[in-house]
PDB file of C-alpha atoms in Angstrom:
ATOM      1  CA  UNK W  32      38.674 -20.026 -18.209  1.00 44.00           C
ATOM      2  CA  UNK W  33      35.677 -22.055 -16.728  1.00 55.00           C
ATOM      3  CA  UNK W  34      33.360 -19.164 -17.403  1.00 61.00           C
ATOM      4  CA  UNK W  35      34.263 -18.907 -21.181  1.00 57.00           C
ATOM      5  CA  UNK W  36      33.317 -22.509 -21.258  1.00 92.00           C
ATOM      6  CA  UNK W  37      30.207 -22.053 -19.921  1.00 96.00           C
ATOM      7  CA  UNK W  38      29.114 -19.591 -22.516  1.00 96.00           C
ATOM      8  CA  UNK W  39      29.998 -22.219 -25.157  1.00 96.00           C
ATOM      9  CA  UNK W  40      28.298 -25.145 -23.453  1.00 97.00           C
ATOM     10  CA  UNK W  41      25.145 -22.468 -22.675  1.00 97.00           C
ATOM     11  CA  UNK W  42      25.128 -21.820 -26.239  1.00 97.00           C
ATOM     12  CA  UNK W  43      25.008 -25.546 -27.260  1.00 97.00           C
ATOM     13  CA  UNK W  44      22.022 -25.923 -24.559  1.00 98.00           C
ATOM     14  CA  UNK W  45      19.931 -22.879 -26.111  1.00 98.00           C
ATOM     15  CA  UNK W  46      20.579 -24.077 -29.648  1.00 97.00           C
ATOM     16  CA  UNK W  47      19.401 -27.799 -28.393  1.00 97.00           C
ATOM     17  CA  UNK W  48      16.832 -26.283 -26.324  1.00 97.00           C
ATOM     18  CA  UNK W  49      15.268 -23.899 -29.845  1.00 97.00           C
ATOM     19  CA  UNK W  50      15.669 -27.668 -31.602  1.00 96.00           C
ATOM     20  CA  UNK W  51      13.603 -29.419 -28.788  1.00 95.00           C
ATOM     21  CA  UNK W  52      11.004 -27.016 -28.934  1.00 95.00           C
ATOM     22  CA  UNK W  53      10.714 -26.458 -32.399  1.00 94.00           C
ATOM     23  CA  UNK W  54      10.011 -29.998 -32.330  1.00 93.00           C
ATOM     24  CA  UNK W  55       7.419 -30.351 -29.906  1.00 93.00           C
ATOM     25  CA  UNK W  56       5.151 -27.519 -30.958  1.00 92.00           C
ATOM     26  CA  UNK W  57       5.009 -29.670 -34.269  1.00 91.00           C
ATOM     27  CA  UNK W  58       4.532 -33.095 -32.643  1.00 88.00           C
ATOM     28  CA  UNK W  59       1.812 -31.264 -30.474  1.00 87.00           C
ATOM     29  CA  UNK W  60       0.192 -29.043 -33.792  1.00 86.00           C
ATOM     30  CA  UNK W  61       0.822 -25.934 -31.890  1.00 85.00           C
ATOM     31  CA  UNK W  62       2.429 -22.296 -33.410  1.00 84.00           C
ATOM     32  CA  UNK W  63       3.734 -21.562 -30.053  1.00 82.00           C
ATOM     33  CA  UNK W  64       3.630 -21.321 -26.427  1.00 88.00           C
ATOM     34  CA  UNK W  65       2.624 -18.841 -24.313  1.00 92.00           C
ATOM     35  CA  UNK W  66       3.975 -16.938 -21.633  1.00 93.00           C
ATOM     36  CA  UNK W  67       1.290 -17.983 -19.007  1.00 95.00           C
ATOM     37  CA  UNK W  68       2.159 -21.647 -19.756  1.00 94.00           C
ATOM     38  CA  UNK W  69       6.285 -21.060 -19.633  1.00 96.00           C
ATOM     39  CA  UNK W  70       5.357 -18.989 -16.272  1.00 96.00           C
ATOM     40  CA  UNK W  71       3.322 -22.454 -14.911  1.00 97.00           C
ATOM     41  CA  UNK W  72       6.035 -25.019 -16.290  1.00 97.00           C
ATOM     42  CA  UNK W  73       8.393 -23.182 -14.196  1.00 98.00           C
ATOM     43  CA  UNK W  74       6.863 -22.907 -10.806  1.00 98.00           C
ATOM     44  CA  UNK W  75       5.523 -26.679 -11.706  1.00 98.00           C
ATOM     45  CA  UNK W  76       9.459 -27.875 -12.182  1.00 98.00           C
ATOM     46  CA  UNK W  77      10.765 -25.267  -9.255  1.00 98.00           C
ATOM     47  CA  UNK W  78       7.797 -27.568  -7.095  1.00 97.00           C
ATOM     48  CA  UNK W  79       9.547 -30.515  -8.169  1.00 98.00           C
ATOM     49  CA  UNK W  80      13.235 -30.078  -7.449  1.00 98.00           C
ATOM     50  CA  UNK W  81      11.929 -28.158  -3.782  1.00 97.00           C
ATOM     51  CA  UNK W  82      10.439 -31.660  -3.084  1.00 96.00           C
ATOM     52  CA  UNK W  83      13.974 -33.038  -3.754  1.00 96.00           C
ATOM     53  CA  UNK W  84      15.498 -30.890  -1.219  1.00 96.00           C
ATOM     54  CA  UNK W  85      13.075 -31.707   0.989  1.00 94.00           C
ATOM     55  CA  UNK W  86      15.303 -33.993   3.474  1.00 91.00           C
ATOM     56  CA  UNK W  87      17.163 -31.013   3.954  1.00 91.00           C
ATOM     57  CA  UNK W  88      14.484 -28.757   4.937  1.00 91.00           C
ATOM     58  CA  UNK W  89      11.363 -30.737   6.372  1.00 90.00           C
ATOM     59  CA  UNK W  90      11.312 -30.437   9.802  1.00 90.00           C
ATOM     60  CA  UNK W  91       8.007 -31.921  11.038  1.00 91.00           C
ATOM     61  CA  UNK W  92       8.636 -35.663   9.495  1.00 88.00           C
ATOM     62  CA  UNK W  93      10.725 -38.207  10.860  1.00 85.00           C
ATOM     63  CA  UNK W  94      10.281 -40.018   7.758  1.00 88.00           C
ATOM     64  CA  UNK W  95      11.659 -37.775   4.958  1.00 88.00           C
ATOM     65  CA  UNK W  96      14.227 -39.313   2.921  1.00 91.00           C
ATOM     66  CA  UNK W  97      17.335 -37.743   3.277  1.00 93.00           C
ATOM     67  CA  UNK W  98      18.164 -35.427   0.009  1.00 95.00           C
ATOM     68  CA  UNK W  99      19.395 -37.630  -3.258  1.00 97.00           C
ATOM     69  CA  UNK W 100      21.646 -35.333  -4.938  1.00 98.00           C
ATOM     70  CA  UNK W 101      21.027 -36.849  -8.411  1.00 98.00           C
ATOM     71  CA  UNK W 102      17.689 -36.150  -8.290  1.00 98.00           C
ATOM     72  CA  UNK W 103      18.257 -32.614  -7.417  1.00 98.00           C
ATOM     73  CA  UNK W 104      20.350 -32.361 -10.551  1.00 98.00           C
ATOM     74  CA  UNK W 105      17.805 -33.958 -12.375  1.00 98.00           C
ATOM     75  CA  UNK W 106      15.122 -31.611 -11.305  1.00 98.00           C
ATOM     76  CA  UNK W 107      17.277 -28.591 -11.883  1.00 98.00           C
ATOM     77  CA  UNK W 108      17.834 -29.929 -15.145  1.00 98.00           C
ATOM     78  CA  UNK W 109      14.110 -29.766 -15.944  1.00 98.00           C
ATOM     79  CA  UNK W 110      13.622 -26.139 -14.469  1.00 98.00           C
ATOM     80  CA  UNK W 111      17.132 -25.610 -17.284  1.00 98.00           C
ATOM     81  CA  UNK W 112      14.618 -26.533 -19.962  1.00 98.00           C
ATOM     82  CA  UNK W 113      11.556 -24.472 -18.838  1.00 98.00           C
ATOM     83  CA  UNK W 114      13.440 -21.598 -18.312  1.00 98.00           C
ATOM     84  CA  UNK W 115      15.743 -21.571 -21.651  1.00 98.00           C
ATOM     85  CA  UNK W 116      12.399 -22.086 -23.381  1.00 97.00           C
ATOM     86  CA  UNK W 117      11.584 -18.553 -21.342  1.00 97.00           C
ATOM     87  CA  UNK W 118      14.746 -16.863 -22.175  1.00 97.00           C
ATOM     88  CA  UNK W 119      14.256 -17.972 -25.954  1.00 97.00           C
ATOM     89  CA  UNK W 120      10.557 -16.790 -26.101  1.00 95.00           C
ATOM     90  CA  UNK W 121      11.179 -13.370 -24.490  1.00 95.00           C
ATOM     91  CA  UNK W 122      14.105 -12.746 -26.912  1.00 95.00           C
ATOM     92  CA  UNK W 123      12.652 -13.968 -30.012  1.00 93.00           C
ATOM     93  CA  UNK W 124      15.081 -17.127 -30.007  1.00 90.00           C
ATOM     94  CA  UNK W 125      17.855 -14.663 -29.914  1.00 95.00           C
ATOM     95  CA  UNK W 126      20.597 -16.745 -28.632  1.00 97.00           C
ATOM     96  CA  UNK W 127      24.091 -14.427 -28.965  1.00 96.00           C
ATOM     97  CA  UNK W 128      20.938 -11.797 -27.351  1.00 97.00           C
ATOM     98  CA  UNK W 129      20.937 -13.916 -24.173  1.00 97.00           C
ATOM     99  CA  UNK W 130      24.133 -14.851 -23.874  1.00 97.00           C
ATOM    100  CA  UNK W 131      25.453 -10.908 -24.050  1.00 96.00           C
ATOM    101  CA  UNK W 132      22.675  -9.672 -21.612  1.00 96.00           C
ATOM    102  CA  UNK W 133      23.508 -12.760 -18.605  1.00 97.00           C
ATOM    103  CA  UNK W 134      27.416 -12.389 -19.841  1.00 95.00           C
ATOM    104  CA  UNK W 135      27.943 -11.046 -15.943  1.00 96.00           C
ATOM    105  CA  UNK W 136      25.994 -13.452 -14.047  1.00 95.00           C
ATOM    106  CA  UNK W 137      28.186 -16.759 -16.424  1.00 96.00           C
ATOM    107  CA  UNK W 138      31.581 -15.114 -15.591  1.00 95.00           C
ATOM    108  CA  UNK W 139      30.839 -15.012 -11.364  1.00 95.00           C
ATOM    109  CA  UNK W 140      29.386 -18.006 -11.652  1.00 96.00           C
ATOM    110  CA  UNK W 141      31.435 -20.176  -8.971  1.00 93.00           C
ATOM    111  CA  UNK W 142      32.478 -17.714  -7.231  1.00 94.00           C
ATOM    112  CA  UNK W 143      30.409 -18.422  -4.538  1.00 92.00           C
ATOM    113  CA  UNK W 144      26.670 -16.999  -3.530  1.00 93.00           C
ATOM    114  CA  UNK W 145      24.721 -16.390  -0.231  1.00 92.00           C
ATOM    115  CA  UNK W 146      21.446 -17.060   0.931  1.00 91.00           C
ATOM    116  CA  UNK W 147      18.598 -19.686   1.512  1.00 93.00           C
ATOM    117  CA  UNK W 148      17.155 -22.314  -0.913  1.00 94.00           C
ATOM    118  CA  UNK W 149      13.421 -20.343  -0.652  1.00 95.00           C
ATOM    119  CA  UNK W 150      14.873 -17.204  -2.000  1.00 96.00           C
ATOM    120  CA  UNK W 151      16.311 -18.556  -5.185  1.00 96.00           C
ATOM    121  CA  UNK W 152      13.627 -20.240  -5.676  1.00 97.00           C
ATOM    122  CA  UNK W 153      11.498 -18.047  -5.652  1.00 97.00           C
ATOM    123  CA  UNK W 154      13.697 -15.315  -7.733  1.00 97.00           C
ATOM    124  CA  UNK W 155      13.391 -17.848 -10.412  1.00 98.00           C
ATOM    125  CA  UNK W 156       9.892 -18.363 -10.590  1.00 97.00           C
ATOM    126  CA  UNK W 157       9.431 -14.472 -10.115  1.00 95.00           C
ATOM    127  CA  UNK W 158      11.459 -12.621 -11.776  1.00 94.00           C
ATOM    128  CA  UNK W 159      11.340 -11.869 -15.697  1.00 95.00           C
ATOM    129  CA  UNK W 160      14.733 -12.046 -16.272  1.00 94.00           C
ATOM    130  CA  UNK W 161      15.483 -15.898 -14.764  1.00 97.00           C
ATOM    131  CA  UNK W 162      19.043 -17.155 -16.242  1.00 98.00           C
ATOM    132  CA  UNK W 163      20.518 -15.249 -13.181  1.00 97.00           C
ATOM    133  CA  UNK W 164      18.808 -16.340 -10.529  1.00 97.00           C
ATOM    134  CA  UNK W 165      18.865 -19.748 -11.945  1.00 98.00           C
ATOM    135  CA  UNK W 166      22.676 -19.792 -12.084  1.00 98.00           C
ATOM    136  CA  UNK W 167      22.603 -18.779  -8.315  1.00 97.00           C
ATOM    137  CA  UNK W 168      20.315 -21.502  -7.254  1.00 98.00           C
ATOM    138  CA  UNK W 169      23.053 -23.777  -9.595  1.00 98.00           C
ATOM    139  CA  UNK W 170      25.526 -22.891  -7.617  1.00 97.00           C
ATOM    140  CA  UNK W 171      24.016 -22.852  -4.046  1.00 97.00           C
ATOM    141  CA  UNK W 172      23.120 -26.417  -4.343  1.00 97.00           C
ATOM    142  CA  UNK W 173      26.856 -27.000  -4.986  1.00 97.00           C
ATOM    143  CA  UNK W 174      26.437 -28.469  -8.803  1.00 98.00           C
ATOM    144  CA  UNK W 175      29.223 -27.314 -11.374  1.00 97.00           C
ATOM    145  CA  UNK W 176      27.947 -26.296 -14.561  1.00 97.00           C
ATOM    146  CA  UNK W 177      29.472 -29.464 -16.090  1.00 97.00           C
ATOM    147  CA  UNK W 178      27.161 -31.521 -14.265  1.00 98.00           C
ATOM    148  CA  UNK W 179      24.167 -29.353 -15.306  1.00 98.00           C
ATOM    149  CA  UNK W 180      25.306 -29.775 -19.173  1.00 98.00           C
ATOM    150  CA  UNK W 181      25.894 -33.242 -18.824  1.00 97.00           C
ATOM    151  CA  UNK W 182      22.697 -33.968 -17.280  1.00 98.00           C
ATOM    152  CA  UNK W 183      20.845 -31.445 -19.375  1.00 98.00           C
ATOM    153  CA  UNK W 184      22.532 -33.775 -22.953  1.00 97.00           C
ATOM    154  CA  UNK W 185      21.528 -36.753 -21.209  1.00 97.00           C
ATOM    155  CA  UNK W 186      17.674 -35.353 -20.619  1.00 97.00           C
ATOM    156  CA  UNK W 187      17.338 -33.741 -23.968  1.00 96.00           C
ATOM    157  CA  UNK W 188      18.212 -37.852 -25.263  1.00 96.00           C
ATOM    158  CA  UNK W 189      15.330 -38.919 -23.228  1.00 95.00           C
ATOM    159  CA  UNK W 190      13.055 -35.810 -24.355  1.00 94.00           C
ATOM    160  CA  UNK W 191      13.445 -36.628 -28.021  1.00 93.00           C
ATOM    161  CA  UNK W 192      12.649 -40.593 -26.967  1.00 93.00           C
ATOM    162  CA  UNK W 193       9.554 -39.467 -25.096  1.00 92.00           C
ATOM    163  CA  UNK W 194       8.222 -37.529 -28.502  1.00 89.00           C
ATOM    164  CA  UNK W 195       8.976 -40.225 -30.586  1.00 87.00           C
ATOM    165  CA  UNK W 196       7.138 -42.669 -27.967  1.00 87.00           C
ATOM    166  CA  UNK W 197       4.283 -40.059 -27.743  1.00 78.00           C
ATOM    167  CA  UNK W 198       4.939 -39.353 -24.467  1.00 73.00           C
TER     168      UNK W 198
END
């Protein structure tokens, strides 16, 4: 029953996520984004959450901090936005589109995945289709999707304060 859930609170993000950027291509004067800057968002976000996980993976420093789980969840978060923003501009802000075509990839989700932090990462900057692969890399660093939508309300709180601030 999990899985149904998660198309409901995936749903709620997209529609939040449409909202959000709706909202910033009018604060910023802009018609739209493109796909070169989605693409660069992405692998900007994907570089920050990879320097979270660092402490798990950095081998030559003695003085790495060890991995801080709730700023893994916040970076993942932010690679959530960048990457619903891609979902919605490849579909035309077809939401019921997006949630039909990943319907597979929400109902395994959590039932467990294989392989190493570099491949999902980079199957999520890479790939043209990126829900998936994002899901995966959810769910190998061990976060429920409850914790991604609860982070993900919390940070779309703080985006609309950073546009009203003119962040």
């Amino acid at each position: 029953m999990e899985n149904l859930n998660i198309k409901g609170k995936l749903r709620e993000m997209f529609t939040m996520q449409k909202d959000l950027n709706e909202n910033i291509l009018k604060e910023f004067g802009e018609d739209s984004m493109t796909e070169e800057k989605l693409e660069l968002a992405i692998i900007d976000e994907l570089g920050e959450l990879t320097h979270e996980c660092k402490g798990a993976w950095c081998w030559w420093k003695k003085t790495q901090p060890p991995v801080n789980r709730q700023r893994v969840l916040e970076e993942l978060v932010d690679v959530y936005h960048f990457v619903m923003t891609w979902e919605l501009y490849q579909s035309d802000n077809d939401i019921d589109f997006i949630i039909k075509e990943y319907g597979y990839y929400i109902i395994r989700f959590g039932m467990g995945v294989t392989g190493v932090l570099g491949n999902f990462i980079g199957a999520v900057a890479s790939n043209f289709e990126k829900l998936d692969a994002l899901l995966d890399l959810t769910e190998m660093l061990g976060f429920s999707f409850d914790e991604i939508y609860q982070e993900y309300l919390n940070k779309n709180k703080i985006n609309y304060e950073r546009l009203k601030n003119g962040y």
